[in-house]
Coordinates of C-alpha atoms and ligand atoms in Angstrom, one line a residue:
X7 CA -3.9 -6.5 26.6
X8 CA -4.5 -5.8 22.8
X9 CA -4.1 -2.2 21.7
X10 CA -5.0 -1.1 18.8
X11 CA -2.2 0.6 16.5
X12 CA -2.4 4.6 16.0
X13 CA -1.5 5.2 12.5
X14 CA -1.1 8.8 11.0
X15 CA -0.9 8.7 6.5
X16 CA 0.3 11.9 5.6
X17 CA -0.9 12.3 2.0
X18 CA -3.6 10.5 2.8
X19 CA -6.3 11.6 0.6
X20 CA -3.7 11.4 -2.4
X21 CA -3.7 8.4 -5.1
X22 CA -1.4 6.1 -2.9
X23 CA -2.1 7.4 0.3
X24 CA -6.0 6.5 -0.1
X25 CA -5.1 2.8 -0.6
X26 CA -2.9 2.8 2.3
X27 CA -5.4 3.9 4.9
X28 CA -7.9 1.5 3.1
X29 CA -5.6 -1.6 3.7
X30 CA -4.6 -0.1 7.0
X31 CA -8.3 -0.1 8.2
X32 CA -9.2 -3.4 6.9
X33 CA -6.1 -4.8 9.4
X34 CA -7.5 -3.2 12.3
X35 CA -5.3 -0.3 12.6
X36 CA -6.8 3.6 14.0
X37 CA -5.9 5.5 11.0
X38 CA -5.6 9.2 10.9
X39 CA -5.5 10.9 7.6
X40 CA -3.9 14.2 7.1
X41 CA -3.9 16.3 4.0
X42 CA -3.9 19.3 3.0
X43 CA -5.9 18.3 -0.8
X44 CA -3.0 20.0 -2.4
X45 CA -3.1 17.8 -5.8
X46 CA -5.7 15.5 -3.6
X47 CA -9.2 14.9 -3.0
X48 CA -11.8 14.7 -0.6
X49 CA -13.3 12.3 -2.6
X50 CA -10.5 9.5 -2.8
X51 CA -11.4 8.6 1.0
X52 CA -15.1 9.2 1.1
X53 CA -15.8 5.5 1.3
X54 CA -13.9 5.5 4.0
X55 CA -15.8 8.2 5.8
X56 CA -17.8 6.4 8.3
X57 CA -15.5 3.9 9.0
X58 CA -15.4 4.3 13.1
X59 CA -11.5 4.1 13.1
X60 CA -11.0 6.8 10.0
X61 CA -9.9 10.2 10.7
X62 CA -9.4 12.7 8.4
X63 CA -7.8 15.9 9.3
X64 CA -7.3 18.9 6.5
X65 CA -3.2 20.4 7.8
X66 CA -0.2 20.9 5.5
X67 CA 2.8 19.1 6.6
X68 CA 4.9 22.3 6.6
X69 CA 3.5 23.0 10.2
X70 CA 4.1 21.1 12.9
X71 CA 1.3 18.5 13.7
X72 CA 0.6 17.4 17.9
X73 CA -1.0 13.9 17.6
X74 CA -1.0 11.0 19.4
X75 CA 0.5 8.1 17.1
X76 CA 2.3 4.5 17.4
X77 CA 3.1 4.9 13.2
X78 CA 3.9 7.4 10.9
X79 CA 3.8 6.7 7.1
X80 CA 4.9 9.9 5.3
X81 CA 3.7 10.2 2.0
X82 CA 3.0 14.1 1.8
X83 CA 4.1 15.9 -1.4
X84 CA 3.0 16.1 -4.8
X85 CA 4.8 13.5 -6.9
X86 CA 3.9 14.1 -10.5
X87 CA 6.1 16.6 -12.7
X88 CA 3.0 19.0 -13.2
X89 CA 2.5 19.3 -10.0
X90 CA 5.2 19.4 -8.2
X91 CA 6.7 21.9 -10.9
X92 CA 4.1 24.2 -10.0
X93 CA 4.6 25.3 -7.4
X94 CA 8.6 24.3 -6.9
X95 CA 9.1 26.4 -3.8
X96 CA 6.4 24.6 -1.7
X97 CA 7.4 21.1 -3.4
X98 CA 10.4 21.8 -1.9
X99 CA 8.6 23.2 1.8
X100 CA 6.5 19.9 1.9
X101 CA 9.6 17.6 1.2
X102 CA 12.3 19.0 3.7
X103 CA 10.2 21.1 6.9
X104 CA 6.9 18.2 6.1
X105 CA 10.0 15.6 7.0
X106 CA 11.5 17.9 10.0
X107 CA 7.8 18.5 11.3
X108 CA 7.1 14.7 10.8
X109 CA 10.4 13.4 11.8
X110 CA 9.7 15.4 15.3
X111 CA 6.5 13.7 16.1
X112 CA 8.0 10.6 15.5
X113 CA 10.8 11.6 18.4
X114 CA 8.6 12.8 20.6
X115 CA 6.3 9.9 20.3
X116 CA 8.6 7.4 19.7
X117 CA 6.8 6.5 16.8
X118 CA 8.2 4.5 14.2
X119 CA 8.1 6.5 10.9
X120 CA 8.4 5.6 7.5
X121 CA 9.2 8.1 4.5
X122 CA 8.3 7.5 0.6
X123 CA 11.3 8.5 -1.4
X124 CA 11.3 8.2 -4.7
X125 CA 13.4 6.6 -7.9
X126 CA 13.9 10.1 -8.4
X127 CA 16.6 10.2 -6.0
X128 CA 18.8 8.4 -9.1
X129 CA 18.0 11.6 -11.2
X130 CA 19.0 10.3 -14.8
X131 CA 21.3 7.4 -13.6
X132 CA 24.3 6.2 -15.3
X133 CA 23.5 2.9 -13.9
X134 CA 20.6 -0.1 -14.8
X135 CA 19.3 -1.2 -13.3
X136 CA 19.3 0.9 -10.5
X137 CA 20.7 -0.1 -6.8
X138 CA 20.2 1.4 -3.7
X139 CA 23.8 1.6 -3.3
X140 CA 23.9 4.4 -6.6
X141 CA 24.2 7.9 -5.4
X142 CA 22.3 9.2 -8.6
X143 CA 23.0 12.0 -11.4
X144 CA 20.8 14.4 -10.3
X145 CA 20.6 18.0 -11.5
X146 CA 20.8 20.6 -8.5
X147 CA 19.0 22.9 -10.1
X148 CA 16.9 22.4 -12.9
X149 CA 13.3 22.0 -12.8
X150 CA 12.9 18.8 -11.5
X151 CA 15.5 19.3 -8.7
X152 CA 12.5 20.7 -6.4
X153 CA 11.6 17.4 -6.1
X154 CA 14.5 15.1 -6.3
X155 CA 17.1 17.5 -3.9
X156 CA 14.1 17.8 -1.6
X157 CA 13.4 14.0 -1.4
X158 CA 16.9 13.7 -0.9
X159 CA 17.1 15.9 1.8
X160 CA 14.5 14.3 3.3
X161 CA 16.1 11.0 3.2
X162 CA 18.9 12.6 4.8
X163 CA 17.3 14.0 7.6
X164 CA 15.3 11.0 7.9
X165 CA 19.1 9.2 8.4
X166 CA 20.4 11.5 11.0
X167 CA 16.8 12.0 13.3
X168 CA 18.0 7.7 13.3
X169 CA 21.9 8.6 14.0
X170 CA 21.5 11.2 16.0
X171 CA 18.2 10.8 18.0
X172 CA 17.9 7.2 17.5
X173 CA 14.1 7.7 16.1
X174 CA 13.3 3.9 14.6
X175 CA 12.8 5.1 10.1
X176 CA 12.4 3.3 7.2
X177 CA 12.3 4.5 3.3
X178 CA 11.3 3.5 0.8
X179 CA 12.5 4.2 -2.7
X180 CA 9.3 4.4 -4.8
X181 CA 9.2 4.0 -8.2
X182 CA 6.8 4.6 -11.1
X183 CA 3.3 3.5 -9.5
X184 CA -0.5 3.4 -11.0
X185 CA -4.0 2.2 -10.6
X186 CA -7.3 3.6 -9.6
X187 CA -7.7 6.9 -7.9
X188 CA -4.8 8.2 -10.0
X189 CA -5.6 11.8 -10.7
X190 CA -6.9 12.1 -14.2
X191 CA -5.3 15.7 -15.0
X192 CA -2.2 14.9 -12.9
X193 CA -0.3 14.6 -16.2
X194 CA 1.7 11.4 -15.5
X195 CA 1.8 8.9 -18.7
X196 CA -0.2 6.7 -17.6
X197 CA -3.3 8.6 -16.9
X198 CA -3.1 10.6 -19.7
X199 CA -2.7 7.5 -22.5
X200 CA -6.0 5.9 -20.5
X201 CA -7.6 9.8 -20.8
X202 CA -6.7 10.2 -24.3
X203 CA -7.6 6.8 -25.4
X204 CA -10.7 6.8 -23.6
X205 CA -11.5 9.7 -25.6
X206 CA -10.6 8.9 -28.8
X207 CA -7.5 11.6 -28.3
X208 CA -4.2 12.0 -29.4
X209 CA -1.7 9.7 -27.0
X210 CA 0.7 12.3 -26.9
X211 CA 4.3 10.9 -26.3
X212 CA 7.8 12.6 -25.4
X213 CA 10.4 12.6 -27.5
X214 CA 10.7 9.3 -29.5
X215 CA 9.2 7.2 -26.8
X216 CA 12.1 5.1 -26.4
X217 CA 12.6 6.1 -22.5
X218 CA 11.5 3.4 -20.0
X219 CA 9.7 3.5 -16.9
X220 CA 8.5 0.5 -15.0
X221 CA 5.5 0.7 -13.3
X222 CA 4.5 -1.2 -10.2
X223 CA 0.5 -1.4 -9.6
X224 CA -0.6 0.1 -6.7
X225 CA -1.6 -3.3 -4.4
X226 CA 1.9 -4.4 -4.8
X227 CA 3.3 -0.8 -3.7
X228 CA 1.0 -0.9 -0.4
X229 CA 1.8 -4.0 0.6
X230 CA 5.8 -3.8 0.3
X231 CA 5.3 -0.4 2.8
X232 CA 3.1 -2.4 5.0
X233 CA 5.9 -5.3 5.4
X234 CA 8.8 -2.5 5.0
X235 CA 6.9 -0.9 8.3
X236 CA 7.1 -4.6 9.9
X237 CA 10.4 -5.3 8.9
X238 CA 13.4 -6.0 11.3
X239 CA 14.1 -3.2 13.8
X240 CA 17.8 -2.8 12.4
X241 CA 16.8 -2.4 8.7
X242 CA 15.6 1.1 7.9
X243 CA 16.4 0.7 4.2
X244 CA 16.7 2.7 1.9
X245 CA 15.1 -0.1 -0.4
X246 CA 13.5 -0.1 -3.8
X247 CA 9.8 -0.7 -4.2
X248 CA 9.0 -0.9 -7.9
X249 CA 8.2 -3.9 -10.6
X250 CA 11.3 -4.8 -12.6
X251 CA 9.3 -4.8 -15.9
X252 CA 10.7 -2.2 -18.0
X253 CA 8.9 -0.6 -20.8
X254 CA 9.5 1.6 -23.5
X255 CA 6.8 5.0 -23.3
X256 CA 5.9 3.6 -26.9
X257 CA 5.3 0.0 -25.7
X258 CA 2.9 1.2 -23.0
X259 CA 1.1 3.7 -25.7
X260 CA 0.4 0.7 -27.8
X261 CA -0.3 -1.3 -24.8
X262 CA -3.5 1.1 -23.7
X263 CA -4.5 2.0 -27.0
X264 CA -4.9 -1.8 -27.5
X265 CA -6.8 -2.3 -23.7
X266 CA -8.9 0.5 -24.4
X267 CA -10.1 -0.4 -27.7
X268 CA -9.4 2.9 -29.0
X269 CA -8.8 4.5 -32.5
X270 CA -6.1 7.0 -30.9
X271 CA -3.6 8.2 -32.9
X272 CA 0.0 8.7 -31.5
X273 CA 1.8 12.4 -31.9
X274 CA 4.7 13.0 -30.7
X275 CA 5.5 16.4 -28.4
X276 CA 8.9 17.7 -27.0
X277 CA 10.4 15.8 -24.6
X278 CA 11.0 17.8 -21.3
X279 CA 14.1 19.2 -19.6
X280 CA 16.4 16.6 -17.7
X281 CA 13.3 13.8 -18.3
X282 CA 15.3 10.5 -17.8
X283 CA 16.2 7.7 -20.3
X284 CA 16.1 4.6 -18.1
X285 CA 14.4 3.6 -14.8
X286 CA 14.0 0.1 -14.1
X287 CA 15.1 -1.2 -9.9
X288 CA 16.9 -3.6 -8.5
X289 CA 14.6 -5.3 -6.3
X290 CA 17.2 -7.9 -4.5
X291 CA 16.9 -6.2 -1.9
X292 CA 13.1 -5.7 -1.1
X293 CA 13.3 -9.8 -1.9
X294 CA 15.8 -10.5 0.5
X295 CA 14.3 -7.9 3.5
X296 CA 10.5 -7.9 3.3
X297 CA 10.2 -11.1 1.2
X298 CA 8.1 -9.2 -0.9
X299 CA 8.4 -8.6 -4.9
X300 CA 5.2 -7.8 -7.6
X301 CA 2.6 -10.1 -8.6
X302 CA 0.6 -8.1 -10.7
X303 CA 1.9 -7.3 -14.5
X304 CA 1.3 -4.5 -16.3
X305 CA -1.8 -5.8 -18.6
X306 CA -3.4 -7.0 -15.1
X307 CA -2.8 -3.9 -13.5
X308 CA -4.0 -1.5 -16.5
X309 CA -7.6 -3.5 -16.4
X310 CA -8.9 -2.4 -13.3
X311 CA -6.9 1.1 -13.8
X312 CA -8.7 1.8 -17.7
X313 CA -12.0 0.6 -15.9
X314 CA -11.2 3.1 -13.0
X315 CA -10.8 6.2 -16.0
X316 CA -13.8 5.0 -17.8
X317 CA -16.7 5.2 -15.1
X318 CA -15.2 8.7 -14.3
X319 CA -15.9 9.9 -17.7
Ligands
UDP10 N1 5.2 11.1 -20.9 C1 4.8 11.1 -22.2 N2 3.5 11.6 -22.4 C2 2.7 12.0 -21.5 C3 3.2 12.0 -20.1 C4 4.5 11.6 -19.9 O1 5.5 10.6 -23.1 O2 1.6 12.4 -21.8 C5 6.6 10.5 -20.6 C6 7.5 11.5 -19.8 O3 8.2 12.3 -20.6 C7 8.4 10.5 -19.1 C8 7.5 9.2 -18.9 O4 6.4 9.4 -19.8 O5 9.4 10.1 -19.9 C9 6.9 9.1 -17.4 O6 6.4 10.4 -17.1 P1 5.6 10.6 -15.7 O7 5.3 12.0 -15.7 O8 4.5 9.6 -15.6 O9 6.6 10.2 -14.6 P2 8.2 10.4 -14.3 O10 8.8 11.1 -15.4 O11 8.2 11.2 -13.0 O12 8.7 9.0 -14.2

């Protein structure tokens, strides 16, 4: 007899989250959406609304959650520096008791759970591109360790609720990832350059602009954690999920400036504490385990995204 899959997003009313759920419905899935609208909206699932196999439940990963679920995709946590620097104690919460809280359903349900991690886990690496094997440079304490130490700790318990309790995980190492539904005021670079050159503002970039990101659009990251989810029962990663195009923060400020037809001016601003210089993954593995690598490059990707920005203003 068929039954139909259970799915609980975490995070699901967030930028990535909403896509998930969205591709998740149109397979046929039950998908319940929790969220606690911390750097989130109502609004990014409201098409999904009256969809007859959407939930959406309002609850903060920090407390434990009694569901019913065959899947678990754990996106929960603010991801962008002004966010999750905000409130650092919480960012921290949502990371390590979210994953405990999450980790336990999964155990008691014998749910298959999957966790987003994040390049940050590399810190400011000393190696390019980055592997999954590289153990990071990380600072343990400076103001983006809220973040990277409690994504790491969450990837750690996410490895010993496997050793220990034999729960079935997977992670995913995310990197830098845009499109539609981003937040506008969210502060990452690429909102803000479509904002400010939608507006005719001042893109304002870091330092010199000559750090790199690469930046994966968000249909390729969704569909690398729906075949991560699928993949073999003895691979639980962790695995990169990112576009291998790098790109200089200048190159990309020229790059929307140009899309966006804009007269914007570039300025340049301090660069923050323990901001890294490189990010660019390795993505033999993803290849080799989920088949799966990027099809969308960056001018393809910014289209729909600077399209996205302008109807909201
Ligand atoms: N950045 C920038 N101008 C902005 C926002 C960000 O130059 O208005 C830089 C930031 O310093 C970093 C890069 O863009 O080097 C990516 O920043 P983001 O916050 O998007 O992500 P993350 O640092 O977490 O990769």
């Amino acid at each position: 007899m068929f039954t139909q899959k259970r799915i609980l997003v975490t995070g699901g009313a967030g930028f990535l989250g909403s896509h998930l759920c969205e591709r998740l419905l149109d397979r046929g899935a039950e998908v319940l959406c929790v969220d606690n609208y911390y750097c989130s909206t109502r609004g990014n699932v409201h098409h999904l609304l009256d969809r007859k196999n959407f939930e959406l439940i309002r609850h903060d990963v920090c407390f434990p959650l009694y569901v019913e679920v065959d899947e678990i995709y754990n996106l929960a946590c603010p991801a962008s520096p002004v966010h999750y620097q905000r409130d650092p104690v919480q960012t921290m919460k949502t990371s390590v008791a979210g994953a405990i809280n999450m980790l336990g359903l999964a155990k008691r349900m014998r749910a298959k759970i999957l966790q987003t991690s994040t390049s940050e886990v590399y810190g400011d690496p000393q190696i390019h591109p980055q592997v999954e094997s590289y153990w990071g440079n990380v600072n343990p304490h400076g103001i983006r360790s809220c973040y990277d130490e409690g994504k790491r700790a969450a990837e750690s318990l996410f490895m010993d609720y496997h050793r220990q309790h034999g729960v079935q995980i997977k992670i995913a190492r995310l990197f830098n990832t845009y499109g539609p539904r981003m937040h506008p005021n969210d502060g990452r670079v690429v909102s803000n350059f479509i904002m400010q050159a939608l507006r005719g503002q001042p893109i304002t970039i870091y330092g010199d602009g000559s750090q790199t990101r690469s930046f994966c659009y968000v249909d390729d990251t969704v569909e690398a954690l729906l075949r991560l989810m699928e993949s073999e029962p003895d691979f639980s990663g962790p695995v990169n999920l990112g576009n291998p195009g790098e790109f200089t923060i200048l190159e990309l400020a020229e790059k929307v400036v140009a899309m966006c037809g804009s007269k914007s001016e570039i300025i340049h601003e301090p660069l923050p504490k323990d901001d890294p210089t490189r990010r660019r993954p390795d993505i033999t593995l993803a290849r080799k385990k989920l088949g799966w690598e990027p099809k969308i490059a960056l001018e393809q990707g910014l289209a729909p995204t600077i399209e996205y920005f302008r109807n909201m203003i």
